[in-house]
PDB file of C-alpha atoms in Angstrom:
ATOM      1  CA  UNK E   1      24.846  62.989 -19.530  1.00 66.00           C
ATOM      2  CA  UNK E   2      24.447  59.774 -17.601  1.00 85.00           C
ATOM      3  CA  UNK E   3      27.795  58.392 -18.971  1.00 89.00           C
ATOM      4  CA  UNK E   4      29.638  61.449 -17.807  1.00 89.00           C
ATOM      5  CA  UNK E   5      28.139  61.286 -14.410  1.00 90.00           C
ATOM      6  CA  UNK E   6      29.175  57.605 -14.165  1.00 91.00           C
ATOM      7  CA  UNK E   7      32.708  58.750 -15.076  1.00 92.00           C
ATOM      8  CA  UNK E   8      32.642  61.134 -12.220  1.00 93.00           C
ATOM      9  CA  UNK E   9      31.371  58.689  -9.723  1.00 92.00           C
ATOM     10  CA  UNK E  10      34.184  56.305 -10.794  1.00 94.00           C
ATOM     11  CA  UNK E  11      36.776  59.040 -10.524  1.00 93.00           C
ATOM     12  CA  UNK E  12      35.748  60.467  -7.169  1.00 93.00           C
ATOM     13  CA  UNK E  13      33.780  57.705  -5.419  1.00 92.00           C
ATOM     14  CA  UNK E  14      32.330  58.942  -2.113  1.00 90.00           C
ATOM     15  CA  UNK E  15      34.037  62.431  -2.404  1.00 89.00           C
ATOM     16  CA  UNK E  16      31.086  63.549  -4.588  1.00 88.00           C
ATOM     17  CA  UNK E  17      27.346  63.249  -4.434  1.00 86.00           C
ATOM     18  CA  UNK E  18      25.247  63.398  -7.660  1.00 86.00           C
ATOM     19  CA  UNK E  19      21.905  64.867  -7.046  1.00 86.00           C
ATOM     20  CA  UNK E  20      19.422  65.011 -10.000  1.00 87.00           C
ATOM     21  CA  UNK E  21      17.360  68.131 -10.270  1.00 88.00           C
ATOM     22  CA  UNK E  22      14.482  68.723 -12.551  1.00 91.00           C
ATOM     23  CA  UNK E  23      14.542  71.228 -15.446  1.00 90.00           C
ATOM     24  CA  UNK E  24      11.342  71.419 -17.530  1.00 88.00           C
ATOM     25  CA  UNK E  25      12.103  71.985 -21.174  1.00 85.00           C
ATOM     26  CA  UNK E  26       8.497  71.571 -22.053  1.00 84.00           C
ATOM     27  CA  UNK E  27       6.438  72.032 -18.887  1.00 83.00           C
ATOM     28  CA  UNK E  28       3.099  71.397 -20.646  1.00 85.00           C
ATOM     29  CA  UNK E  29       1.684  70.133 -23.832  1.00 89.00           C
ATOM     30  CA  UNK E  30       1.124  73.704 -24.966  1.00 88.00           C
ATOM     31  CA  UNK E  31       3.426  74.457 -27.962  1.00 85.00           C
ATOM     32  CA  UNK E  32       4.038  70.868 -28.663  1.00 90.00           C
ATOM     33  CA  UNK E  33       5.928  70.040 -31.873  1.00 92.00           C
ATOM     34  CA  UNK E  34       4.111  68.288 -34.630  1.00 93.00           C
ATOM     35  CA  UNK E  35       5.594  64.970 -35.891  1.00 94.00           C
ATOM     36  CA  UNK E  36       7.517  66.578 -38.703  1.00 94.00           C
ATOM     37  CA  UNK E  37       9.016  69.204 -36.361  1.00 94.00           C
ATOM     38  CA  UNK E  38       9.894  66.549 -33.783  1.00 94.00           C
ATOM     39  CA  UNK E  39      11.564  64.302 -36.340  1.00 94.00           C
ATOM     40  CA  UNK E  40      13.644  67.248 -37.552  1.00 95.00           C
ATOM     41  CA  UNK E  41      14.636  68.040 -33.938  1.00 93.00           C
ATOM     42  CA  UNK E  42      15.717  64.509 -33.257  1.00 95.00           C
ATOM     43  CA  UNK E  43      18.101  64.620 -36.265  1.00 95.00           C
ATOM     44  CA  UNK E  44      20.381  66.682 -34.029  1.00 92.00           C
ATOM     45  CA  UNK E  45      20.846  63.607 -31.765  1.00 92.00           C
ATOM     46  CA  UNK E  46      23.152  62.091 -34.363  1.00 92.00           C
ATOM     47  CA  UNK E  47      25.890  64.433 -33.062  1.00 90.00           C
ATOM     48  CA  UNK E  48      25.781  62.898 -29.572  1.00 89.00           C
ATOM     49  CA  UNK E  49      27.760  59.705 -30.307  1.00 90.00           C
ATOM     50  CA  UNK E  50      30.313  61.773 -32.120  1.00 87.00           C
ATOM     51  CA  UNK E  51      31.009  63.581 -28.841  1.00 84.00           C
ATOM     52  CA  UNK E  52      31.073  60.318 -26.844  1.00 87.00           C
ATOM     53  CA  UNK E  53      30.780  56.934 -28.565  1.00 90.00           C
ATOM     54  CA  UNK E  54      29.265  55.363 -25.483  1.00 90.00           C
ATOM     55  CA  UNK E  55      26.043  57.304 -26.138  1.00 90.00           C
ATOM     56  CA  UNK E  56      23.578  55.239 -28.050  1.00 92.00           C
ATOM     57  CA  UNK E  57      20.851  57.064 -29.924  1.00 94.00           C
ATOM     58  CA  UNK E  58      18.414  56.476 -32.701  1.00 94.00           C
ATOM     59  CA  UNK E  59      18.219  59.490 -34.818  1.00 93.00           C
ATOM     60  CA  UNK E  60      15.907  60.632 -36.152  1.00 94.00           C
ATOM     61  CA  UNK E  61      13.088  59.267 -34.085  1.00 95.00           C
ATOM     62  CA  UNK E  62      12.296  55.819 -35.614  1.00 95.00           C
ATOM     63  CA  UNK E  63       9.366  54.658 -33.527  1.00 94.00           C
ATOM     64  CA  UNK E  64       5.856  54.559 -34.800  1.00 93.00           C
ATOM     65  CA  UNK E  65       4.812  55.523 -31.136  1.00 92.00           C
ATOM     66  CA  UNK E  66       3.716  59.016 -30.513  1.00 93.00           C
ATOM     67  CA  UNK E  67       6.633  61.354 -29.523  1.00 94.00           C
ATOM     68  CA  UNK E  68       6.632  62.707 -26.023  1.00 94.00           C
ATOM     69  CA  UNK E  69       4.296  65.578 -25.357  1.00 92.00           C
ATOM     70  CA  UNK E  70       6.076  67.333 -22.557  1.00 92.00           C
ATOM     71  CA  UNK E  71       8.788  66.723 -19.867  1.00 94.00           C
ATOM     72  CA  UNK E  72       6.742  66.939 -16.683  1.00 96.00           C
ATOM     73  CA  UNK E  73       5.557  63.278 -16.490  1.00 97.00           C
ATOM     74  CA  UNK E  74       9.165  61.876 -16.870  1.00 97.00           C
ATOM     75  CA  UNK E  75      10.463  64.335 -14.242  1.00 97.00           C
ATOM     76  CA  UNK E  76       7.531  63.339 -11.846  1.00 98.00           C
ATOM     77  CA  UNK E  77       8.399  59.683 -12.408  1.00 98.00           C
ATOM     78  CA  UNK E  78      12.087  60.346 -11.617  1.00 98.00           C
ATOM     79  CA  UNK E  79      11.100  61.950  -8.294  1.00 98.00           C
ATOM     80  CA  UNK E  80       8.943  58.880  -7.514  1.00 98.00           C
ATOM     81  CA  UNK E  81      11.850  56.593  -8.401  1.00 98.00           C
ATOM     82  CA  UNK E  82      14.008  58.555  -5.988  1.00 97.00           C
ATOM     83  CA  UNK E  83      11.699  57.529  -3.175  1.00 97.00           C
ATOM     84  CA  UNK E  84      12.906  53.886  -3.736  1.00 98.00           C
ATOM     85  CA  UNK E  85      16.549  54.766  -3.022  1.00 96.00           C
ATOM     86  CA  UNK E  86      19.607  56.065  -4.834  1.00 93.00           C
ATOM     87  CA  UNK E  87      20.345  52.867  -6.702  1.00 94.00           C
ATOM     88  CA  UNK E  88      16.828  52.595  -8.133  1.00 97.00           C
ATOM     89  CA  UNK E  89      16.748  56.285  -8.960  1.00 96.00           C
ATOM     90  CA  UNK E  90      20.164  56.043 -10.770  1.00 94.00           C
ATOM     91  CA  UNK E  91      18.944  52.950 -12.722  1.00 97.00           C
ATOM     92  CA  UNK E  92      15.699  54.723 -13.586  1.00 98.00           C
ATOM     93  CA  UNK E  93      17.541  57.817 -14.980  1.00 96.00           C
ATOM     94  CA  UNK E  94      19.736  55.531 -17.176  1.00 95.00           C
ATOM     95  CA  UNK E  95      16.746  53.658 -18.409  1.00 97.00           C
ATOM     96  CA  UNK E  96      14.611  56.685 -19.153  1.00 97.00           C
ATOM     97  CA  UNK E  97      17.414  58.242 -21.143  1.00 95.00           C
ATOM     98  CA  UNK E  98      17.758  54.969 -23.122  1.00 96.00           C
ATOM     99  CA  UNK E  99      14.026  54.733 -23.571  1.00 97.00           C
ATOM    100  CA  UNK E 100      13.865  58.218 -25.068  1.00 96.00           C
ATOM    101  CA  UNK E 101      17.143  58.574 -27.061  1.00 95.00           C
ATOM    102  CA  UNK E 102      17.670  55.017 -28.139  1.00 95.00           C
ATOM    103  CA  UNK E 103      14.391  53.119 -28.038  1.00 96.00           C
ATOM    104  CA  UNK E 104      12.278  56.134 -28.915  1.00 97.00           C
ATOM    105  CA  UNK E 105       9.599  55.480 -26.425  1.00 97.00           C
ATOM    106  CA  UNK E 106       6.993  57.928 -25.311  1.00 97.00           C
ATOM    107  CA  UNK E 107       8.297  58.982 -21.938  1.00 97.00           C
ATOM    108  CA  UNK E 108       5.399  61.348 -21.317  1.00 97.00           C
ATOM    109  CA  UNK E 109       3.117  58.321 -21.139  1.00 97.00           C
ATOM    110  CA  UNK E 110       2.706  57.102 -17.569  1.00 98.00           C
ATOM    111  CA  UNK E 111       2.348  53.488 -18.750  1.00 98.00           C
ATOM    112  CA  UNK E 112       5.740  53.722 -20.470  1.00 98.00           C
ATOM    113  CA  UNK E 113       7.232  55.218 -17.357  1.00 98.00           C
ATOM    114  CA  UNK E 114       5.714  52.479 -15.159  1.00 98.00           C
ATOM    115  CA  UNK E 115       7.148  49.875 -17.566  1.00 98.00           C
ATOM    116  CA  UNK E 116      10.548  51.547 -17.239  1.00 98.00           C
ATOM    117  CA  UNK E 117      10.174  51.334 -13.447  1.00 98.00           C
ATOM    118  CA  UNK E 118       9.472  47.693 -13.867  1.00 98.00           C
ATOM    119  CA  UNK E 119      12.781  47.318 -15.669  1.00 98.00           C
ATOM    120  CA  UNK E 120      14.351  48.724 -12.486  1.00 98.00           C
ATOM    121  CA  UNK E 121      12.725  46.055 -10.318  1.00 98.00           C
ATOM    122  CA  UNK E 122       9.702  48.002  -9.154  1.00 98.00           C
ATOM    123  CA  UNK E 123       6.191  46.861  -9.521  1.00 98.00           C
ATOM    124  CA  UNK E 124       4.805  48.695 -12.599  1.00 98.00           C
ATOM    125  CA  UNK E 125       1.121  48.700 -11.392  1.00 98.00           C
ATOM    126  CA  UNK E 126       2.110  50.034  -8.032  1.00 98.00           C
ATOM    127  CA  UNK E 127       4.358  52.636  -9.559  1.00 98.00           C
ATOM    128  CA  UNK E 128       1.477  53.854 -11.802  1.00 98.00           C
ATOM    129  CA  UNK E 129      -0.798  53.964  -8.820  1.00 98.00           C
ATOM    130  CA  UNK E 130       1.746  55.845  -6.716  1.00 98.00           C
ATOM    131  CA  UNK E 131       2.361  58.207  -9.662  1.00 98.00           C
ATOM    132  CA  UNK E 132      -1.369  59.000  -9.739  1.00 98.00           C
ATOM    133  CA  UNK E 133      -1.767  59.466  -5.985  1.00 98.00           C
ATOM    134  CA  UNK E 134       1.431  61.436  -5.526  1.00 98.00           C
ATOM    135  CA  UNK E 135       1.419  63.414  -8.798  1.00 98.00           C
ATOM    136  CA  UNK E 136       0.415  66.802  -7.313  1.00 97.00           C
ATOM    137  CA  UNK E 137       3.077  66.604  -4.513  1.00 98.00           C
ATOM    138  CA  UNK E 138       5.764  65.486  -6.957  1.00 98.00           C
ATOM    139  CA  UNK E 139       4.900  68.071  -9.535  1.00 97.00           C
ATOM    140  CA  UNK E 140       5.449  70.684  -6.853  1.00 97.00           C
ATOM    141  CA  UNK E 141       8.907  69.243  -6.179  1.00 97.00           C
ATOM    142  CA  UNK E 142       9.717  69.310  -9.839  1.00 97.00           C
ATOM    143  CA  UNK E 143       8.695  72.936 -10.092  1.00 96.00           C
ATOM    144  CA  UNK E 144      10.734  73.722  -7.028  1.00 96.00           C
ATOM    145  CA  UNK E 145      13.781  72.067  -8.585  1.00 94.00           C
ATOM    146  CA  UNK E 146      13.274  73.915 -11.805  1.00 93.00           C
ATOM    147  CA  UNK E 147      13.027  77.316 -10.061  1.00 93.00           C
ATOM    148  CA  UNK E 148      16.176  76.519  -8.079  1.00 91.00           C
ATOM    149  CA  UNK E 149      18.063  75.500 -11.230  1.00 87.00           C
ATOM    150  CA  UNK E 150      17.105  78.771 -12.936  1.00 88.00           C
ATOM    151  CA  UNK E 151      18.381  80.716  -9.908  1.00 88.00           C
ATOM    152  CA  UNK E 152      21.605  78.799 -10.015  1.00 84.00           C
ATOM    153  CA  UNK E 153      22.167  79.796 -13.653  1.00 81.00           C
ATOM    154  CA  UNK E 154      20.623  76.865 -15.546  1.00 85.00           C
ATOM    155  CA  UNK E 155      18.990  77.921 -18.831  1.00 84.00           C
ATOM    156  CA  UNK E 156      18.585  74.522 -20.456  1.00 85.00           C
ATOM    157  CA  UNK E 157      19.776  70.897 -20.306  1.00 87.00           C
ATOM    158  CA  UNK E 158      22.143  69.383 -19.718  1.00 87.00           C
ATOM    159  CA  UNK E 159      23.265  71.755 -16.983  1.00 86.00           C
ATOM    160  CA  UNK E 160      25.438  70.729 -14.063  1.00 87.00           C
ATOM    161  CA  UNK E 161      25.856  72.780 -10.907  1.00 85.00           C
ATOM    162  CA  UNK E 162      28.962  71.921  -8.892  1.00 88.00           C
ATOM    163  CA  UNK E 163      28.746  72.708  -5.137  1.00 89.00           C
ATOM    164  CA  UNK E 164      25.793  75.138  -5.832  1.00 83.00           C
ATOM    165  CA  UNK E 165      28.231  77.683  -7.247  1.00 79.00           C
ATOM    166  CA  UNK E 166      29.803  76.563 -10.509  1.00 78.00           C
ATOM    167  CA  UNK E 167      27.430  76.173 -13.415  1.00 82.00           C
ATOM    168  CA  UNK E 168      28.508  74.060 -16.455  1.00 88.00           C
ATOM    169  CA  UNK E 169      26.249  74.285 -19.392  1.00 87.00           C
ATOM    170  CA  UNK E 170      25.883  71.850 -22.310  1.00 84.00           C
ATOM    171  CA  UNK E 171      27.259  68.339 -22.829  1.00 83.00           C
ATOM    172  CA  UNK E 172      30.852  68.990 -21.959  1.00 87.00           C
ATOM    173  CA  UNK E 173      33.705  66.546 -21.975  1.00 89.00           C
ATOM    174  CA  UNK E 174      34.259  64.717 -18.642  1.00 91.00           C
ATOM    175  CA  UNK E 175      37.523  66.645 -18.203  1.00 93.00           C
ATOM    176  CA  UNK E 176      35.557  69.941 -17.809  1.00 93.00           C
ATOM    177  CA  UNK E 177      33.630  68.457 -14.883  1.00 92.00           C
ATOM    178  CA  UNK E 178      36.840  67.071 -13.382  1.00 94.00           C
ATOM    179  CA  UNK E 179      38.520  70.498 -13.472  1.00 94.00           C
ATOM    180  CA  UNK E 180      35.537  72.156 -11.784  1.00 93.00           C
ATOM    181  CA  UNK E 181      35.268  69.462  -9.154  1.00 94.00           C
ATOM    182  CA  UNK E 182      39.041  69.545  -8.476  1.00 94.00           C
ATOM    183  CA  UNK E 183      38.824  73.357  -8.038  1.00 92.00           C
ATOM    184  CA  UNK E 184      35.942  73.076  -5.501  1.00 90.00           C
ATOM    185  CA  UNK E 185      37.665  70.195  -3.658  1.00 90.00           C
ATOM    186  CA  UNK E 186      40.930  72.096  -3.425  1.00 90.00           C
ATOM    187  CA  UNK E 187      39.195  75.076  -1.920  1.00 85.00           C
ATOM    188  CA  UNK E 188      37.680  73.104   0.993  1.00 76.00           C
TER     189      UNK E 188
END
């Protein structure tokens, strides 16, 4: 999804604003897939580069590291990254996607998330400390985002909401987003 958003930013510049919202696929560790189930799930990732060759994935999961347990820690970390400005947040989103889909890192592990924050120029130790001290507040923001997304029609990821009224589900071609944005901009 990040490559398509980059396309849209290039196409529209300051005419659009990308705002990341949280959607929890697995809010907690309850119901976690075992290793074999997770490996089977990640076999589906092989389709992603077929849809867009710029997407780099490792499929199936090839790391000896534990697979992620749930989505909440990464979403909390993304909210924390947002507090460091739009450029850092954008870089963090790109790097977390790469850490998960390509490098097969455990993005439910705070140490991994802090290391990703370090790759964005943040102090990893401070990021981990801020994560711990702000976790409850940031989790509440993630849940608020999730509930808002559901109200706007999101049922999974990726989901894109254009101007809080047009819901686009799935990994669509960039042209689908351009058509929706053009319609919204023409109506203003």
